[in-house]
JSON list of C-alpha atoms in Angstrom, two decimals:
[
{"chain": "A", "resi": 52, "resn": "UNK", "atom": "CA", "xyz": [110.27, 101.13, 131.76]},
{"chain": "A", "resi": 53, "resn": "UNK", "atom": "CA", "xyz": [107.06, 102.45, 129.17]},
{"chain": "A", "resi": 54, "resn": "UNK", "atom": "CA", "xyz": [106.01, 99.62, 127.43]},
{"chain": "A", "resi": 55, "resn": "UNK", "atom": "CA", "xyz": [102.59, 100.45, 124.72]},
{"chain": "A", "resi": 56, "resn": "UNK", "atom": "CA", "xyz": [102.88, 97.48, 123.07]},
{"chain": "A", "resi": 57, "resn": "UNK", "atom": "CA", "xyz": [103.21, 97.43, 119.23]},
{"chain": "A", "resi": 58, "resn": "UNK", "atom": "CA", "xyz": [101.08, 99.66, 116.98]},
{"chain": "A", "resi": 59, "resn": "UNK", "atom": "CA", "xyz": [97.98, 98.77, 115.51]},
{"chain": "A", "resi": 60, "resn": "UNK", "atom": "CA", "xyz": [96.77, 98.18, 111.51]},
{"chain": "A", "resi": 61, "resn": "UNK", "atom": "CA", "xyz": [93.97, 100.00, 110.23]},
{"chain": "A", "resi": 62, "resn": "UNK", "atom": "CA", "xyz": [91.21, 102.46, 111.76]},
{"chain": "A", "resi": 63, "resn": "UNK", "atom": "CA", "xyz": [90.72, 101.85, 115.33]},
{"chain": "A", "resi": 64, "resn": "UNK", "atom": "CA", "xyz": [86.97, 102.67, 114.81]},
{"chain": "A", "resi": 65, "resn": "UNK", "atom": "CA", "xyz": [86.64, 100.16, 111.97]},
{"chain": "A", "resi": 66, "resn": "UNK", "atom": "CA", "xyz": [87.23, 96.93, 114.30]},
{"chain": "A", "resi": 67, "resn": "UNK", "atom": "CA", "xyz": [84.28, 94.60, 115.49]},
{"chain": "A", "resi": 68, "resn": "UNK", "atom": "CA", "xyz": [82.98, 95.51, 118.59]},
{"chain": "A", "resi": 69, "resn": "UNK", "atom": "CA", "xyz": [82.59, 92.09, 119.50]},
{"chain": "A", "resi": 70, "resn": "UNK", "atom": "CA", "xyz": [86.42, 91.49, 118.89]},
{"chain": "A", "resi": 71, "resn": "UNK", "atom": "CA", "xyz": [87.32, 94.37, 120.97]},
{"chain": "A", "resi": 72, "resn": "UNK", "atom": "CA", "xyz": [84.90, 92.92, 124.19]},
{"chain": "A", "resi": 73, "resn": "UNK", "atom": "CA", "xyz": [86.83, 89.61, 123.72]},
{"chain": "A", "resi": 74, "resn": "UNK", "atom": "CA", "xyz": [89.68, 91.73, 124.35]},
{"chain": "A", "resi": 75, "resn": "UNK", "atom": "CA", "xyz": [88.37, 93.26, 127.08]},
{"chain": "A", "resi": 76, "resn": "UNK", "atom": "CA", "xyz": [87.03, 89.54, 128.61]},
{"chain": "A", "resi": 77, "resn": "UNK", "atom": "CA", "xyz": [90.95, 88.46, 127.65]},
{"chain": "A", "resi": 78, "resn": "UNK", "atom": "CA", "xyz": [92.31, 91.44, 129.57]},
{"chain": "A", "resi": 79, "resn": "UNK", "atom": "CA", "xyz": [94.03, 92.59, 126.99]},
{"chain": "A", "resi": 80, "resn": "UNK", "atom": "CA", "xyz": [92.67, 96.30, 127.09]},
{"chain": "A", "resi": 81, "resn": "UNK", "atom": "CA", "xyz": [91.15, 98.66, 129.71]},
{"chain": "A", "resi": 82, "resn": "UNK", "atom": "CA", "xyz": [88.02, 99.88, 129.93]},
{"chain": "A", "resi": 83, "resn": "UNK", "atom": "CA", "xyz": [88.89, 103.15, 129.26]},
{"chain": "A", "resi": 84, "resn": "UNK", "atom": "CA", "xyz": [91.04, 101.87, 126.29]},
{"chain": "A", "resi": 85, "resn": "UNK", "atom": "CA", "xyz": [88.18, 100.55, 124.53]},
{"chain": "A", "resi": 86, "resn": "UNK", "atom": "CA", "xyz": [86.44, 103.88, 124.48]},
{"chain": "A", "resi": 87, "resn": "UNK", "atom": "CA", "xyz": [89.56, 106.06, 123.96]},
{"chain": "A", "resi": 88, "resn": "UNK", "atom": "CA", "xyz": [90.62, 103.83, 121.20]},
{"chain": "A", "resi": 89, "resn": "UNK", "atom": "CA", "xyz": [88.32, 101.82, 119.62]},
{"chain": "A", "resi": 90, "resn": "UNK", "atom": "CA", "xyz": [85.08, 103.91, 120.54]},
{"chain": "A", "resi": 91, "resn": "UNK", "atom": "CA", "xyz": [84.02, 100.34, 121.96]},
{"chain": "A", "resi": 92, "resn": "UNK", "atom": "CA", "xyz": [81.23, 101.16, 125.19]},
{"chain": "A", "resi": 93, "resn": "UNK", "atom": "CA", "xyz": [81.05, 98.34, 127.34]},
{"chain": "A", "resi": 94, "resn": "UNK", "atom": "CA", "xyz": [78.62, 97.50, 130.18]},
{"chain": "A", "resi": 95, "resn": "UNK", "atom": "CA", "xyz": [80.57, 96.21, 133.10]},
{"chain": "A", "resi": 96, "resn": "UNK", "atom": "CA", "xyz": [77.52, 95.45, 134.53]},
{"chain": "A", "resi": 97, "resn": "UNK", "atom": "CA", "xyz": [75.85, 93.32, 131.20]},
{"chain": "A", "resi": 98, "resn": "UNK", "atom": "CA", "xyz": [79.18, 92.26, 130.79]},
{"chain": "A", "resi": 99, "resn": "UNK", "atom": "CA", "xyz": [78.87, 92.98, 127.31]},
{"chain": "A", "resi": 100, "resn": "UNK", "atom": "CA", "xyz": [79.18, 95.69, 124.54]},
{"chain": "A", "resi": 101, "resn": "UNK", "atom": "CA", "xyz": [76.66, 98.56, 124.80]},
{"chain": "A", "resi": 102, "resn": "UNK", "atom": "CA", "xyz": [75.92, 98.74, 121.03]},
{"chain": "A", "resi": 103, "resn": "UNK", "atom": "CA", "xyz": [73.70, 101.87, 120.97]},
{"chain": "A", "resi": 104, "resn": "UNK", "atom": "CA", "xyz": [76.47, 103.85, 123.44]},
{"chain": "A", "resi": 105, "resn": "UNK", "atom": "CA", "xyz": [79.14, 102.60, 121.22]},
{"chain": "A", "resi": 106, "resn": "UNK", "atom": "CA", "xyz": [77.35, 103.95, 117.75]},
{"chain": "A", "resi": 107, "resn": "UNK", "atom": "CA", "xyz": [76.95, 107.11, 119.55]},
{"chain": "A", "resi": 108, "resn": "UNK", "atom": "CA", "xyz": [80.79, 107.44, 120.92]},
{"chain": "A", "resi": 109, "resn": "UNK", "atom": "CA", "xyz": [82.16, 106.03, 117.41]},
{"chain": "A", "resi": 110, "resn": "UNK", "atom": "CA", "xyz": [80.37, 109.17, 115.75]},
{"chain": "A", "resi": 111, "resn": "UNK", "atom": "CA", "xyz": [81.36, 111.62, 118.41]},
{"chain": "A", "resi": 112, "resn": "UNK", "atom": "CA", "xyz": [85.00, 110.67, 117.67]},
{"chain": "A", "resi": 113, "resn": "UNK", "atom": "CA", "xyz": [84.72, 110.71, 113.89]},
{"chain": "A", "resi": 114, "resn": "UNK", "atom": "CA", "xyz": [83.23, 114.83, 114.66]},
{"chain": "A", "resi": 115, "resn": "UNK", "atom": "CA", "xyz": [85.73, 115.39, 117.02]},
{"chain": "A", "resi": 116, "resn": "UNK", "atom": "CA", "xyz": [88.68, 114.21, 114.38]},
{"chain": "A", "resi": 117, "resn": "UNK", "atom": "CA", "xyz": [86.63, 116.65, 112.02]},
{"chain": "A", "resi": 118, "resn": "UNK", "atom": "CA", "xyz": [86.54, 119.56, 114.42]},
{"chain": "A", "resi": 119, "resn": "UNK", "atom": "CA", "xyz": [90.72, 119.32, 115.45]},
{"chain": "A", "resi": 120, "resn": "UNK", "atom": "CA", "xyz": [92.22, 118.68, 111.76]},
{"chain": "A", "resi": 121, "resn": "UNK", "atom": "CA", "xyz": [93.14, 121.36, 109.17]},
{"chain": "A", "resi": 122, "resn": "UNK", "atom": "CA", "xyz": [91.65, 120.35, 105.67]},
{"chain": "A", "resi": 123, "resn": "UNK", "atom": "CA", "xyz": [93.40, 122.80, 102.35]},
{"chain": "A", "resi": 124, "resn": "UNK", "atom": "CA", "xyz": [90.20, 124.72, 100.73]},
{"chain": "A", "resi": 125, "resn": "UNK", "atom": "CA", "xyz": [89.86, 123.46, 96.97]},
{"chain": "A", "resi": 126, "resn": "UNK", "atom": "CA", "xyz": [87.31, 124.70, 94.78]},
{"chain": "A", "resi": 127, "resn": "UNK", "atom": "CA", "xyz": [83.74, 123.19, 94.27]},
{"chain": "A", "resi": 128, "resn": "UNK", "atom": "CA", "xyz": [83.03, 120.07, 95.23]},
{"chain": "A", "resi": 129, "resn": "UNK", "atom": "CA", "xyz": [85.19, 116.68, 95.13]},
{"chain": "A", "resi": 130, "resn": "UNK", "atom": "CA", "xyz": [83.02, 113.92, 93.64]},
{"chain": "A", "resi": 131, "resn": "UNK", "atom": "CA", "xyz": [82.41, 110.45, 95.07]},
{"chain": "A", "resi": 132, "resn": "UNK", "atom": "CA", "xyz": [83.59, 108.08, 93.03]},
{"chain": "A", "resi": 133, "resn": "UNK", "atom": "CA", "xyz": [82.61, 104.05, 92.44]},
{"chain": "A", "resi": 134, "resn": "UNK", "atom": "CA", "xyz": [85.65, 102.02, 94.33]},
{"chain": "A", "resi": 135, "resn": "UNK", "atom": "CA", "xyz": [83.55, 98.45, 94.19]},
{"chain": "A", "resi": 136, "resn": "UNK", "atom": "CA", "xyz": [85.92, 98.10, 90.95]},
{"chain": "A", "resi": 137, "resn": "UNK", "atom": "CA", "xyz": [88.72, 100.38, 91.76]},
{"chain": "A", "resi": 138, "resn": "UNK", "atom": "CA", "xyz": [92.50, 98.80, 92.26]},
{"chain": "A", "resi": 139, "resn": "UNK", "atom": "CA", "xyz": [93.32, 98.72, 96.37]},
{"chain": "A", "resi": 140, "resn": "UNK", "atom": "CA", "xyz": [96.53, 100.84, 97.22]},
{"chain": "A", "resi": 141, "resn": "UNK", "atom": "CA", "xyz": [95.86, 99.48, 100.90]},
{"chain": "A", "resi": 142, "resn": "UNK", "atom": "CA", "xyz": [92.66, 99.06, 103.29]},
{"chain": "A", "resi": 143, "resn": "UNK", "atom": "CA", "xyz": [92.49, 103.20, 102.90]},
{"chain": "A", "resi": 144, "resn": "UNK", "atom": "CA", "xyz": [93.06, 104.08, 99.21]},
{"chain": "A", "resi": 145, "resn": "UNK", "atom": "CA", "xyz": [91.82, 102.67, 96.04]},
{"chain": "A", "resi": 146, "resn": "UNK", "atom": "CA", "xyz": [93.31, 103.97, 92.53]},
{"chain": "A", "resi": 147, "resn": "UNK", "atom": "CA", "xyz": [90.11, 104.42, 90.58]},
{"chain": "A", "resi": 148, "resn": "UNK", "atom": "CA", "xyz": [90.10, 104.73, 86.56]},
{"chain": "A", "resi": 149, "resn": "UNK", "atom": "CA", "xyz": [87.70, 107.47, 84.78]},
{"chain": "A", "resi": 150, "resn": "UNK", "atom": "CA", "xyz": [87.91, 107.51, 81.21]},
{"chain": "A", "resi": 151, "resn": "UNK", "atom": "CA", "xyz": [91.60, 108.81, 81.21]},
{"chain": "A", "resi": 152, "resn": "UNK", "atom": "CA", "xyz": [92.05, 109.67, 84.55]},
{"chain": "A", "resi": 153, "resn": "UNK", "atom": "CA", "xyz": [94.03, 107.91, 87.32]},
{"chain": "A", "resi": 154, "resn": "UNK", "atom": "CA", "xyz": [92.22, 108.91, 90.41]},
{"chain": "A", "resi": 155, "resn": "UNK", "atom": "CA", "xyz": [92.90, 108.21, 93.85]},
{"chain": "A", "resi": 156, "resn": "UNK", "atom": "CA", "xyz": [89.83, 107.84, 96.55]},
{"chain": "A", "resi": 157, "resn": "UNK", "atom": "CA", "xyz": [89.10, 106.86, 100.20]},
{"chain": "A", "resi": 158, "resn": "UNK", "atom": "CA", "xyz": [88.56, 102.97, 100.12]},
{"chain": "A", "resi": 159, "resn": "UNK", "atom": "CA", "xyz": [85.37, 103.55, 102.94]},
{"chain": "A", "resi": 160, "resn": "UNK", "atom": "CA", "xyz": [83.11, 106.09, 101.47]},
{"chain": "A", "resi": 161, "resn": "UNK", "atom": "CA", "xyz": [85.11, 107.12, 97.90]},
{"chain": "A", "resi": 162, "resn": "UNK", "atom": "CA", "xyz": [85.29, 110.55, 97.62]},
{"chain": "A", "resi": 163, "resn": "UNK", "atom": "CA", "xyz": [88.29, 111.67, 95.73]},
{"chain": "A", "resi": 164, "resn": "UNK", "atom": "CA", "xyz": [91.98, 112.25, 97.06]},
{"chain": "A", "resi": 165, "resn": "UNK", "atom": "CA", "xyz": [94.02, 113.11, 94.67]},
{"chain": "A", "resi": 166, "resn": "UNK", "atom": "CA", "xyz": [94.18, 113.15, 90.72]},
{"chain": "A", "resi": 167, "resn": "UNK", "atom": "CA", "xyz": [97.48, 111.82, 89.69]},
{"chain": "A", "resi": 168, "resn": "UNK", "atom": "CA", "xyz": [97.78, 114.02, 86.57]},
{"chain": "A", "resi": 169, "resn": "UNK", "atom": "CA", "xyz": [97.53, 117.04, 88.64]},
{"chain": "A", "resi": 170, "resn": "UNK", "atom": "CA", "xyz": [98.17, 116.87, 92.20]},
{"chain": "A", "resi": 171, "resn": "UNK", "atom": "CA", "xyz": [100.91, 115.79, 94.46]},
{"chain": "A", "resi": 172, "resn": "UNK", "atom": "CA", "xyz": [99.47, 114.97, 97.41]},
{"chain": "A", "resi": 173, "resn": "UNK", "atom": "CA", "xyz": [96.70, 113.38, 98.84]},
{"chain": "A", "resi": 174, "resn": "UNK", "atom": "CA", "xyz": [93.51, 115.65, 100.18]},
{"chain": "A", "resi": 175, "resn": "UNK", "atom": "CA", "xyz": [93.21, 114.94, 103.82]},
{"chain": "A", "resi": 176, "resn": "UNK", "atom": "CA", "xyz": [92.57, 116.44, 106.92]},
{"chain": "A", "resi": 177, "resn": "UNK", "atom": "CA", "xyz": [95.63, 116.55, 109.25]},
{"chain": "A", "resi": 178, "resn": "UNK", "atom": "CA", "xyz": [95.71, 117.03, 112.79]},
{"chain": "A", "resi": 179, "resn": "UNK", "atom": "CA", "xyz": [99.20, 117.62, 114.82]},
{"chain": "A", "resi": 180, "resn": "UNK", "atom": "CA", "xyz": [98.71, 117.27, 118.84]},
{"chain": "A", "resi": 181, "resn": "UNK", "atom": "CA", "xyz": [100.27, 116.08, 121.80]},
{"chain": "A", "resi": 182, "resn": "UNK", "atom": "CA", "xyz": [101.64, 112.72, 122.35]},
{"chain": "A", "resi": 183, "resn": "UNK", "atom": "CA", "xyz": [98.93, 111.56, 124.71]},
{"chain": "A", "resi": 184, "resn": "UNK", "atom": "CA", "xyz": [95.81, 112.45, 122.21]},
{"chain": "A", "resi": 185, "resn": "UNK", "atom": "CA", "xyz": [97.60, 108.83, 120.64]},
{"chain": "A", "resi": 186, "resn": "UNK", "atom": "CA", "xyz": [95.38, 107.08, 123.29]},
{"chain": "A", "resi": 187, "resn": "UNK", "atom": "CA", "xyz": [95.87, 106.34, 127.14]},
{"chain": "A", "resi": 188, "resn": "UNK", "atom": "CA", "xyz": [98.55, 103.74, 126.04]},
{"chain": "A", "resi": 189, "resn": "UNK", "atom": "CA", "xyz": [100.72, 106.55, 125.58]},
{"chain": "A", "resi": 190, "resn": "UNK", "atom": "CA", "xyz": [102.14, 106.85, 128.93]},
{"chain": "A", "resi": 191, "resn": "UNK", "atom": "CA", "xyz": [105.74, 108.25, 128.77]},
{"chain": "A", "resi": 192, "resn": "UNK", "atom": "CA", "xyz": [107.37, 111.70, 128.58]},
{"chain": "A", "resi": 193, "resn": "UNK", "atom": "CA", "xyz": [109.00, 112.32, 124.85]},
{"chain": "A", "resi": 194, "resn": "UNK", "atom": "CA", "xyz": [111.47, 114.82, 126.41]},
{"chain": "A", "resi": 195, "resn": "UNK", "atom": "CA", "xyz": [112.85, 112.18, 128.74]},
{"chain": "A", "resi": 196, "resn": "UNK", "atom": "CA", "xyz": [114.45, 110.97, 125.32]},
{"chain": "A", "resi": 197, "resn": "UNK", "atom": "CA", "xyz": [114.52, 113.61, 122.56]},
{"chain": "A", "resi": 198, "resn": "UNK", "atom": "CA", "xyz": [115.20, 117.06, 122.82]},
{"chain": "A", "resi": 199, "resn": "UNK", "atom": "CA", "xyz": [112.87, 118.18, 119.78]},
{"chain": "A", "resi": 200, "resn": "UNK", "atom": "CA", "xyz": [109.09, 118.97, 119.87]},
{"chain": "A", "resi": 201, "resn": "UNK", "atom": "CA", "xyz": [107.45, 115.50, 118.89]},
{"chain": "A", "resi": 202, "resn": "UNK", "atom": "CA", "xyz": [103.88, 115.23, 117.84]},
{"chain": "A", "resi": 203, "resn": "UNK", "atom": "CA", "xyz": [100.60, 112.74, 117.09]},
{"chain": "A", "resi": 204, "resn": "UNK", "atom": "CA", "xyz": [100.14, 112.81, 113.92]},
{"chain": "A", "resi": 205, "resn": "UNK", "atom": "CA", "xyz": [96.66, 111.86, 112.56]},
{"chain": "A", "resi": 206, "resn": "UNK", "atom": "CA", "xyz": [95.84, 112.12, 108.39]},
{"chain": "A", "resi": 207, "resn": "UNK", "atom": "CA", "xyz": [92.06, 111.67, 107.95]},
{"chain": "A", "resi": 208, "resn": "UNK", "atom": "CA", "xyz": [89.77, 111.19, 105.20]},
{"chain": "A", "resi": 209, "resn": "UNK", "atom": "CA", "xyz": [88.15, 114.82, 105.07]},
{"chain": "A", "resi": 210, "resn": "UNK", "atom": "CA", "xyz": [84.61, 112.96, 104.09]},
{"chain": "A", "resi": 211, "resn": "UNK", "atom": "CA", "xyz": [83.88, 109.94, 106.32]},
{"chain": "A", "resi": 212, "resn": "UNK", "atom": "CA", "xyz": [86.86, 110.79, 108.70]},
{"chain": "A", "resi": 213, "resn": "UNK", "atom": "CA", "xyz": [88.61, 107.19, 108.91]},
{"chain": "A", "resi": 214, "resn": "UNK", "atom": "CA", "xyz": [91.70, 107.65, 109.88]},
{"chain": "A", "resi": 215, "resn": "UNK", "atom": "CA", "xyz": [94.36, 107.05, 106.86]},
{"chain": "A", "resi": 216, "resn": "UNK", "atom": "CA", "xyz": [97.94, 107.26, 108.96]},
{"chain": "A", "resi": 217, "resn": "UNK", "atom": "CA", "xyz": [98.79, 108.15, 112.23]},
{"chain": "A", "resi": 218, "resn": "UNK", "atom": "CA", "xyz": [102.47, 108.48, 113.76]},
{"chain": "A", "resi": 219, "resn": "UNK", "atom": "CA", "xyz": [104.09, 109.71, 116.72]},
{"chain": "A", "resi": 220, "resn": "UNK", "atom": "CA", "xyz": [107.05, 112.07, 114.83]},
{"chain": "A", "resi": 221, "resn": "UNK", "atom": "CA", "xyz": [109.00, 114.56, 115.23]},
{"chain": "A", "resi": 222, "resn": "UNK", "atom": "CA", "xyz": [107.18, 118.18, 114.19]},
{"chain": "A", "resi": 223, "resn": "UNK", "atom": "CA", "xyz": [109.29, 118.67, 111.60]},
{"chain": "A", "resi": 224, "resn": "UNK", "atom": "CA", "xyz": [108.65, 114.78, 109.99]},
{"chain": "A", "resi": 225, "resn": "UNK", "atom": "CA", "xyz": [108.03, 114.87, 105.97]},
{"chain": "A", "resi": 226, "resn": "UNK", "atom": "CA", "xyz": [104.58, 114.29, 105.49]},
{"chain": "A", "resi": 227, "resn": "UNK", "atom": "CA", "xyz": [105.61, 111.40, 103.55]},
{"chain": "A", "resi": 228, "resn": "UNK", "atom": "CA", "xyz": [102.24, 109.46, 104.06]},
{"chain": "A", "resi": 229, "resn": "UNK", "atom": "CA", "xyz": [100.51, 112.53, 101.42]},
{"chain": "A", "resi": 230, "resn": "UNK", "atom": "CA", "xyz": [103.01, 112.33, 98.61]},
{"chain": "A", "resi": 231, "resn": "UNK", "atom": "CA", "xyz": [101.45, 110.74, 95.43]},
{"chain": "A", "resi": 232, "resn": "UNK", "atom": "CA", "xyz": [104.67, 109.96, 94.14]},
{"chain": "A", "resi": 233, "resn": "UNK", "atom": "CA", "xyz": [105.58, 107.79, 97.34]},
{"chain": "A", "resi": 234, "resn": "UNK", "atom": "CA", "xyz": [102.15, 105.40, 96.67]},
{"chain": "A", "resi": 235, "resn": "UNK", "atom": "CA", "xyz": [104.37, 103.23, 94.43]},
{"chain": "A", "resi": 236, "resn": "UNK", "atom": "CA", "xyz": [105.68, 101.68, 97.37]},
{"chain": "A", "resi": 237, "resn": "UNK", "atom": "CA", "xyz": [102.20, 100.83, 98.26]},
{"chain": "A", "resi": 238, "resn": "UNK", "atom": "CA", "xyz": [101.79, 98.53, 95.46]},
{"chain": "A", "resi": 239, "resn": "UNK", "atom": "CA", "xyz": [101.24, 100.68, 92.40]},
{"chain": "A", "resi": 240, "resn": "UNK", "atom": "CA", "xyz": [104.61, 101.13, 91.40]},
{"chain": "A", "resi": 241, "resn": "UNK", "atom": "CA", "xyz": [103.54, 103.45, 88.13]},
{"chain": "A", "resi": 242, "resn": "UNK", "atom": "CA", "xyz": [102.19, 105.75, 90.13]},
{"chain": "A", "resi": 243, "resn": "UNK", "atom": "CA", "xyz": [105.68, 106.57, 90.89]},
{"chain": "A", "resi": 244, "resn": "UNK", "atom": "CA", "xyz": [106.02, 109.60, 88.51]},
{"chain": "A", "resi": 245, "resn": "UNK", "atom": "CA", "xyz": [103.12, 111.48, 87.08]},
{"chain": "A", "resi": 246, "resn": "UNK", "atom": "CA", "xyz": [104.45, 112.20, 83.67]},
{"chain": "A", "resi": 247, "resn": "UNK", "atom": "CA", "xyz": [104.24, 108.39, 82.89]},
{"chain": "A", "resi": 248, "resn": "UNK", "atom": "CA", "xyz": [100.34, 108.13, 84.36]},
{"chain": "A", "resi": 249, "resn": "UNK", "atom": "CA", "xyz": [98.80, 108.37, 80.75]},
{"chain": "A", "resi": 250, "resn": "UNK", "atom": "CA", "xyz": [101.21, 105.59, 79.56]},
{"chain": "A", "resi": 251, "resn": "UNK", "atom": "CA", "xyz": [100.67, 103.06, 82.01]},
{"chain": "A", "resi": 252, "resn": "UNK", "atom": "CA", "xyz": [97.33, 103.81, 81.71]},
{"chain": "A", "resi": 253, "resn": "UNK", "atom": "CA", "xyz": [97.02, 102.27, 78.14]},
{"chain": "A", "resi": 254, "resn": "UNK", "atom": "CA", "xyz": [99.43, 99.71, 78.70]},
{"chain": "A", "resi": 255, "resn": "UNK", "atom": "CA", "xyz": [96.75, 98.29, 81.54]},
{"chain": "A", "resi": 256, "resn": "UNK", "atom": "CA", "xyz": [93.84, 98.53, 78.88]}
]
């Protein structure tokens, strides 16, 4: 028997390091897990979190996210747009409004995803690798269950690199968690269809 536990909410990197060393004093995670996962360094012999070390590791990961993903080429350079007012799609995206645009930007450091009028998916990094690159808690064989290729799947803010979505799926999965038109179900339902952007727009006004 595998058991991982359920999956996580949110950015590994963006929880307290404090919460994480409870965790650790709890026995709830490893060692290792708290610097595979959460980019937590702890001091077995302080018995408490290294805070410089874990700075340090927290940015190495962010790099190394950068360095592994594949980010589409667009022309010039995407703006960073004001979110402290923006609408929250969830803790990753915020729908932003700009004269008579309906933009779509990372909730942690605003640079712009997507404009609703024109694009249909989000602009991320994405990163496809093995299973295990999930995290240590990742401890049995795929094949032992499917017969097709399955993957860790990893969609990243190409600015900050916080980590939007990540799956284990099949290769072949729908990228599902880039479509624009799929945000609706993320609590902006009229960003459903982008013909009707410009008239939900003045009916919020």
């Amino acid at each position: 028997m595998h058991w991982q536990g359920g999956g996580g909410y949110g950015d590994p990197l963006l929880r307290s390091p404090e919460a994480v060393e409870a965790d650790l004093i709890a026995g709830k995670v490893t060692v290792t897990a708290a610097e595979e996962i959460y980019g937590v360094a702890y001091d077995e012999s302080s018995e408490h979190v290294d805070q410089a070390r874990t700075q340090s590791l927290r940015l190495r990961i962010r790099d190394e996210r950068k360095q592994r993903s594949t980010v589409e080429a667009v022309s010039g350079t995407r703006p960073i747009l004001n979110v402290s007012h923006g609408r929250r799609i969830d803790d990753n995206l915020v729908e932003v409004r700009v004269d008579d645009s309906v933009l779509v930007a990372c909730a942690h450091c605003g640079v712009q995803l997507a404009d609703t009028a024109t694009d249909d998916e989000l602009w991320l990094g994405t990163f496809d690798g093995a299973p295990r690159t999930a995290g240590p808690q990742v401890t049995s064989d795929h094949a032992t269950y499917v017969d097709g290729e399955v993957v860790f799947r990893q969609y990243c803010c190409p600015n900050c690199w916080t980590a939007v979505f990540s799956s284990i799926v099949p290769v072949e999965h729908p990228e599902h968690a880039r479509t624009i038109a799929l945000l609706g179900r993320r609590r902006v339902p009229w960003l459903c269809r982008r013909s009707d952007v410009r008239t939900a727009a003045s009916l919020m006004s």
